PDB file of C-alpha atoms in Angstrom:
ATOM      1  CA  UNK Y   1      56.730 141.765 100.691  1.00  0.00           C
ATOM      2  CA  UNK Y   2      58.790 143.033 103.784  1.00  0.00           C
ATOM      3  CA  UNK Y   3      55.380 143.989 105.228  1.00  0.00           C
ATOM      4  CA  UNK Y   4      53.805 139.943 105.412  1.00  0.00           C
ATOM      5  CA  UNK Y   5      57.183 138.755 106.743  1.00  0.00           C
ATOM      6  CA  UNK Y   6      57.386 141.625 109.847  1.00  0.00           C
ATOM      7  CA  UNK Y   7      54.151 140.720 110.373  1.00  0.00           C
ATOM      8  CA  UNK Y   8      54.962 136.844 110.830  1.00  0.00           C
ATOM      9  CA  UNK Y   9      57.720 137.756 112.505  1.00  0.00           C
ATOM     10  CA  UNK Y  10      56.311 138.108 116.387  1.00  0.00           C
ATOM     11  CA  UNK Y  11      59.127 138.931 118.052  1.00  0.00           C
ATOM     12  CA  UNK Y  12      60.286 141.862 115.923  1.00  0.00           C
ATOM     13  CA  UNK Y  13      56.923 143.490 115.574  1.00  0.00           C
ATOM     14  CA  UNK Y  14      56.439 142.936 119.841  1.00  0.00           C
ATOM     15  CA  UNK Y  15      59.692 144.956 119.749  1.00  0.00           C
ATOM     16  CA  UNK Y  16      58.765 147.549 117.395  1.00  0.00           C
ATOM     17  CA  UNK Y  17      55.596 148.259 119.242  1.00  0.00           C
ATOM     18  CA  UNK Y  18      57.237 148.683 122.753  1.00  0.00           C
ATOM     19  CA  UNK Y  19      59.333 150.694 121.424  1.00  0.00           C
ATOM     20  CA  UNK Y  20      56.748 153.168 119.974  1.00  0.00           C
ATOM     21  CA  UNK Y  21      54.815 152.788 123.147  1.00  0.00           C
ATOM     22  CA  UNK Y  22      58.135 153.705 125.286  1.00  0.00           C
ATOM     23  CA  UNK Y  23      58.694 156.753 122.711  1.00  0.00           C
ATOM     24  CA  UNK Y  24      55.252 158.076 122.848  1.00  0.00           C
ATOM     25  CA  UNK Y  25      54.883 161.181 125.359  1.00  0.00           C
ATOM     26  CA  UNK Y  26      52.295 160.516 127.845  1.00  0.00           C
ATOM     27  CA  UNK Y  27      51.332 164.157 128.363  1.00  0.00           C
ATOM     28  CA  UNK Y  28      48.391 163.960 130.526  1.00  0.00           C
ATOM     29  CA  UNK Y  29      50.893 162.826 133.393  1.00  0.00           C
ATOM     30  CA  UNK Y  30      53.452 164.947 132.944  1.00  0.00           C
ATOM     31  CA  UNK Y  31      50.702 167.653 132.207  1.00  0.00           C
ATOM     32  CA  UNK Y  32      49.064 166.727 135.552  1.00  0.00           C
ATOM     33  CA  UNK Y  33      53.039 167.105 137.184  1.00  0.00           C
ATOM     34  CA  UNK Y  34      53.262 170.276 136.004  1.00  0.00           C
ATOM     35  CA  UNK Y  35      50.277 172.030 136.368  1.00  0.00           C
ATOM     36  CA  UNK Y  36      50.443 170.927 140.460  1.00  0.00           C
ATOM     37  CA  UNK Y  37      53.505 173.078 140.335  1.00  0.00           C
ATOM     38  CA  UNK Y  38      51.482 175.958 138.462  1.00  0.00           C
ATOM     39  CA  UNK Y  39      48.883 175.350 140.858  1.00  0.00           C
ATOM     40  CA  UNK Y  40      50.515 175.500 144.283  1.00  0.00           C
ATOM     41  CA  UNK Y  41      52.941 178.973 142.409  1.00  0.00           C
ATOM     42  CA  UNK Y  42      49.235 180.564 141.348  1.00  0.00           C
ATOM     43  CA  UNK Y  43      48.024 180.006 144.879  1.00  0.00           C
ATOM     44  CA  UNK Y  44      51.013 181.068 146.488  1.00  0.00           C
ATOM     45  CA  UNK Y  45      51.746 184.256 144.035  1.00  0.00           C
ATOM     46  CA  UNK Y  46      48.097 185.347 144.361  1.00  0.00           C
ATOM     47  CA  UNK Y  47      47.849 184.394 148.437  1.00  0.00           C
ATOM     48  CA  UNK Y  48      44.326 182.688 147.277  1.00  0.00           C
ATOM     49  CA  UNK Y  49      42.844 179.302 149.109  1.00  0.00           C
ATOM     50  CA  UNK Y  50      41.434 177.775 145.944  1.00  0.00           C
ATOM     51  CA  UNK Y  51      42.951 177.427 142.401  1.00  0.00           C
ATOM     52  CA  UNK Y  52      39.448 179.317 140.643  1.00  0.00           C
ATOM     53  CA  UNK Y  53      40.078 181.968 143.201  1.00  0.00           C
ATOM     54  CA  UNK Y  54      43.755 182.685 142.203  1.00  0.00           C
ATOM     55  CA  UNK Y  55      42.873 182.429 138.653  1.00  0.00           C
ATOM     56  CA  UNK Y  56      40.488 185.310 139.353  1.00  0.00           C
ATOM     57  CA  UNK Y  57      42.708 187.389 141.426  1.00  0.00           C
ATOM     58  CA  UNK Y  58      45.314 186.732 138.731  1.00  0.00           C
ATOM     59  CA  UNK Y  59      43.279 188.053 135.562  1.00  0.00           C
ATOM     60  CA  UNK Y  60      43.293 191.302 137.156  1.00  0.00           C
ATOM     61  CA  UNK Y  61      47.074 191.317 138.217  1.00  0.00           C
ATOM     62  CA  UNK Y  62      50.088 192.254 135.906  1.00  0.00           C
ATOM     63  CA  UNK Y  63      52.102 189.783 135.348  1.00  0.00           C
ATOM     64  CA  UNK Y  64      55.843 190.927 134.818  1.00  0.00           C
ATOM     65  CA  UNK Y  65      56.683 187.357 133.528  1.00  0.00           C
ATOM     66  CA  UNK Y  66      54.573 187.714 130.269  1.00  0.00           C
ATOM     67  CA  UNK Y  67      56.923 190.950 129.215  1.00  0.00           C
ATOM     68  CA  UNK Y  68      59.506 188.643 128.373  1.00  0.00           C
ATOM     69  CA  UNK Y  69      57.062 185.833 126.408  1.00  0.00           C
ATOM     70  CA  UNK Y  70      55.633 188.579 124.181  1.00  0.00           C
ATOM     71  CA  UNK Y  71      58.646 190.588 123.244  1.00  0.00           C
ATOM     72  CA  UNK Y  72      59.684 187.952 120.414  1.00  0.00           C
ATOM     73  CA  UNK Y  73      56.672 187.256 117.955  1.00  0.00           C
ATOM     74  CA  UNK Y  74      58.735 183.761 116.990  1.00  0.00           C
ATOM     75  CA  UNK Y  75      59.375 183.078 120.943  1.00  0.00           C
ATOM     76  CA  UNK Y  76      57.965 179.384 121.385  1.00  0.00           C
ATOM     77  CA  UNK Y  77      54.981 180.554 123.408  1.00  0.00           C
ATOM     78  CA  UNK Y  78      53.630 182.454 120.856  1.00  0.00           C
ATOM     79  CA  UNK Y  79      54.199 180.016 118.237  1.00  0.00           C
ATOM     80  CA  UNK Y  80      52.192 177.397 120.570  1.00  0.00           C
ATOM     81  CA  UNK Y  81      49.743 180.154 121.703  1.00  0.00           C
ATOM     82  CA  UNK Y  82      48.944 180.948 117.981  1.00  0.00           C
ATOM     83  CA  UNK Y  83      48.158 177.223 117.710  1.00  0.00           C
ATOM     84  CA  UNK Y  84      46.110 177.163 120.696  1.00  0.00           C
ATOM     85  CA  UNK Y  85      44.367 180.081 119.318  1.00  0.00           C
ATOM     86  CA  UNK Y  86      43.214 178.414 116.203  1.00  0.00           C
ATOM     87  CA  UNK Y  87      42.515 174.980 117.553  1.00  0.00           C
ATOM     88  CA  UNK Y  88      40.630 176.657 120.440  1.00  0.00           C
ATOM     89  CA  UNK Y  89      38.411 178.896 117.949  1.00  0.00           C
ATOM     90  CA  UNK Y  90      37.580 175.684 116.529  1.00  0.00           C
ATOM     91  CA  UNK Y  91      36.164 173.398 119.437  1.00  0.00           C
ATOM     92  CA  UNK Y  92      36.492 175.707 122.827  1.00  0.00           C
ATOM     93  CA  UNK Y  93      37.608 173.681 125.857  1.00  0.00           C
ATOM     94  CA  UNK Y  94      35.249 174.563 128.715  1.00  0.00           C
ATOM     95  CA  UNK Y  95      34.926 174.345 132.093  1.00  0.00           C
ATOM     96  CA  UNK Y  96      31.279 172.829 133.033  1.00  0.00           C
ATOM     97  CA  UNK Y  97      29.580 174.802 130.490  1.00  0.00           C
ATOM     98  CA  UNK Y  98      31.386 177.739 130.516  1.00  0.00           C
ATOM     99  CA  UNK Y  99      33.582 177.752 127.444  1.00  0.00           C
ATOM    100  CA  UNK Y 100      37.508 179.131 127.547  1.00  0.00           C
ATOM    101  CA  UNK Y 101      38.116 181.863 125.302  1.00  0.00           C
ATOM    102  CA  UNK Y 102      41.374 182.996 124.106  1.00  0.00           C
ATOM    103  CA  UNK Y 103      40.808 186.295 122.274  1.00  0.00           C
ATOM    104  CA  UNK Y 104      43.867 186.219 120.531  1.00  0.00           C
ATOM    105  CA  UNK Y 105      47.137 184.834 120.300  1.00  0.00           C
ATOM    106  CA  UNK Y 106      48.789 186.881 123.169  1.00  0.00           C
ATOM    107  CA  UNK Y 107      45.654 186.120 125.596  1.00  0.00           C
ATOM    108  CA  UNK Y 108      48.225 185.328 128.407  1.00  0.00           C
ATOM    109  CA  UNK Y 109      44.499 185.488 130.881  1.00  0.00           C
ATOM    110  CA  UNK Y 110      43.030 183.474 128.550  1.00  0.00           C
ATOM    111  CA  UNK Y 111      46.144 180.794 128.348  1.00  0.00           C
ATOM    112  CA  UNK Y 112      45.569 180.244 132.398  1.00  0.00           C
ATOM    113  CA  UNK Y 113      41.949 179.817 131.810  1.00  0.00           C
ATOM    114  CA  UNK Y 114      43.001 177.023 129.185  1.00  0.00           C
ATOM    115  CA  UNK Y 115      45.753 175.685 131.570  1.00  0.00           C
ATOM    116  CA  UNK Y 116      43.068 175.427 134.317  1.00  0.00           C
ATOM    117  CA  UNK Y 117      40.217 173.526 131.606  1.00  0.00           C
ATOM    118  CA  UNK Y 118      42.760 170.935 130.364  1.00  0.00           C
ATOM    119  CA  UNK Y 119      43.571 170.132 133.604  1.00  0.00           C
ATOM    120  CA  UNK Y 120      39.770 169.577 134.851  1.00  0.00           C
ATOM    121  CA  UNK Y 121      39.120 167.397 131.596  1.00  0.00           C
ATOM    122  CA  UNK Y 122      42.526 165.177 132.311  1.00  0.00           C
ATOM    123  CA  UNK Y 123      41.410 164.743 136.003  1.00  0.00           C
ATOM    124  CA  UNK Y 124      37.663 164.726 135.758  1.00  0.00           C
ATOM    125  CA  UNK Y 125      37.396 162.775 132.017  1.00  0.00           C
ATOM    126  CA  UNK Y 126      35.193 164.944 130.755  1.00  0.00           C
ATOM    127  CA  UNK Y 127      34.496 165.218 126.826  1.00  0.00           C
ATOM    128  CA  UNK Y 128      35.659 166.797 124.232  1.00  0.00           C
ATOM    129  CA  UNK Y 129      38.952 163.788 124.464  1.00  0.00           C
ATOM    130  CA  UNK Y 130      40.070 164.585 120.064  1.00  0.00           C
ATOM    131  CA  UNK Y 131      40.357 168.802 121.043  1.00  0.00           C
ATOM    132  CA  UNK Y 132      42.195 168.155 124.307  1.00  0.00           C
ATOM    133  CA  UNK Y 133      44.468 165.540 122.445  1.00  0.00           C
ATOM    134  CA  UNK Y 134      45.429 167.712 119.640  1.00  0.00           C
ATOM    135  CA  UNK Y 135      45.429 170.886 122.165  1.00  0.00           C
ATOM    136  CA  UNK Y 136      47.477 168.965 125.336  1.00  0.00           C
ATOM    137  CA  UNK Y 137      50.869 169.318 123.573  1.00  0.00           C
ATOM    138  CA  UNK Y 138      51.343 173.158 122.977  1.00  0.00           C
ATOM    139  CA  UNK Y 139      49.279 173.203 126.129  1.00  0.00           C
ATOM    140  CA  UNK Y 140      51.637 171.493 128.157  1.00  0.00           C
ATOM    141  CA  UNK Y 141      54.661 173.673 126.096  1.00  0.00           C
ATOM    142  CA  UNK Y 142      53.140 177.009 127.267  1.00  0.00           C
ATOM    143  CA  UNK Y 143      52.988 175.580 130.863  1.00  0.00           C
ATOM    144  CA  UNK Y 144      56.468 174.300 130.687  1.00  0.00           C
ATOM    145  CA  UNK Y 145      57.805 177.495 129.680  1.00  0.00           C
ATOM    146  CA  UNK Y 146      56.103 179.761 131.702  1.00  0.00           C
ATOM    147  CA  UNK Y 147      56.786 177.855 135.081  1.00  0.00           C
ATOM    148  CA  UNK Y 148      60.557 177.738 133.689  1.00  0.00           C
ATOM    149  CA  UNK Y 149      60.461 181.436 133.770  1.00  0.00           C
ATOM    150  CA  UNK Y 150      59.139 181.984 136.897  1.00  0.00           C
ATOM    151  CA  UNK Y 151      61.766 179.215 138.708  1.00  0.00           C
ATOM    152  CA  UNK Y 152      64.690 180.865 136.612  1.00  0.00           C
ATOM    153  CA  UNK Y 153      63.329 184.288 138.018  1.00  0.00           C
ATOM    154  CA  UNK Y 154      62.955 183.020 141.473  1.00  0.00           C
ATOM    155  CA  UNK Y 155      66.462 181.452 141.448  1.00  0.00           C
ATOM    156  CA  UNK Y 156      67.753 184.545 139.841  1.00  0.00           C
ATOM    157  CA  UNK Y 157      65.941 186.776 142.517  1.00  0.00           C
ATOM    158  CA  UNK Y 158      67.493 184.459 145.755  1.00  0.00           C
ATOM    159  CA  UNK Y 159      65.603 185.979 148.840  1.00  0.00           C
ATOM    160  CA  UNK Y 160      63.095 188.317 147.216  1.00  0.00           C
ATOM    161  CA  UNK Y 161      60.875 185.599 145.265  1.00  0.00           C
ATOM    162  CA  UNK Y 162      58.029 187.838 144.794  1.00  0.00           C
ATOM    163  CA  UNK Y 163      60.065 190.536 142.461  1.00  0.00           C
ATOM    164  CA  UNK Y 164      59.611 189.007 138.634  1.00  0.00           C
ATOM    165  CA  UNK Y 165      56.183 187.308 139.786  1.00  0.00           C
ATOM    166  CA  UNK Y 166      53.448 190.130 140.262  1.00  0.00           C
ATOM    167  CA  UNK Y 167      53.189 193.692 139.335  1.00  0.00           C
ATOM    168  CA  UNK Y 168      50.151 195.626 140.850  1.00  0.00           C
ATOM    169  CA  UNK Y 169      48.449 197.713 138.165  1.00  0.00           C
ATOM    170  CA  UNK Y 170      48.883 201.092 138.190  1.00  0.00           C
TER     171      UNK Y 170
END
């Protein structure tokens, strides 16, 4: 039985399991990295103090940057955004007591909502730990993607950051 002799064999199976400990994605940190980015852009885009603030001057803001998410239904943020959808629609992350809803799979005011919850139940350990561990990876996915956007943009853009971030209504 290979199983009995990895199992007697200490060294190998020490080896084996730092191995799948070094190849396991820690998400919450790099979650936590990448959401202070989102955090101090939000702030900055929106010109708000606090990060509930910008989220609420941002709902009611067009955002030029989802345009180019949404124009692919098999882009990667709608594939992870349909996931979130489900999963979400299951158990809803919340905020307190005030649940997150996405109302679809192209809630992009919704998604920053969501962004904002996972990060308040990585930093302040609140429940609901099997949703936010099967949520956290398309989570962090849509994150990554949308702040990848808005550097590209801003790199693109040079001396006029503010062009590709916010569109007034009209």
């Amino acid at each position: 039985m290979w199983g009995k002799r990895l199992m007697d064999d200490e060294r190998a199976w020490q080896s084996i399991y730092q191995n799948y400990r070094r190849g396991v994605i820690d998400y919450r940190q790099t979650y936590l990295m990448l959401y202070a980015a989102y955090d101090r852009w939000c702030k900055l885009a929106t010109g708000a103090p606090t990060m509930s603030e910008a989220l609420e001057k941002a709902s009611t803001l067009q955002l030029q940057v989802w345009r180019y998410f949404f124009n692919d239904d098999t882009s990667s943020m709608v594939l992870h955004m349909r996931k979130l959808f489900i999963l979400n629609s299951v158990t809803p992350l919340s905020v307190g007591s005030v649940p997150v809803v996405l109302n679809d799979a192209y809630d992009w005011r919704g998604l920053m909502r969501l962004w904002y919850a996972a990060r308040c139940l990585i930093v302040h350990g609140q429940g609901e730990c099997g949703m936010i561990e099967a949520m956290l990876p398309s989570v962090h996915a849509t994150l990554s993607l949308f702040m990848a956007r808005i550097l590209k943009a801003q790199a693109e853009d040079g001396n006029n950051r503010n062009s590709e971030q916010i569109e007034r209504p009209n």
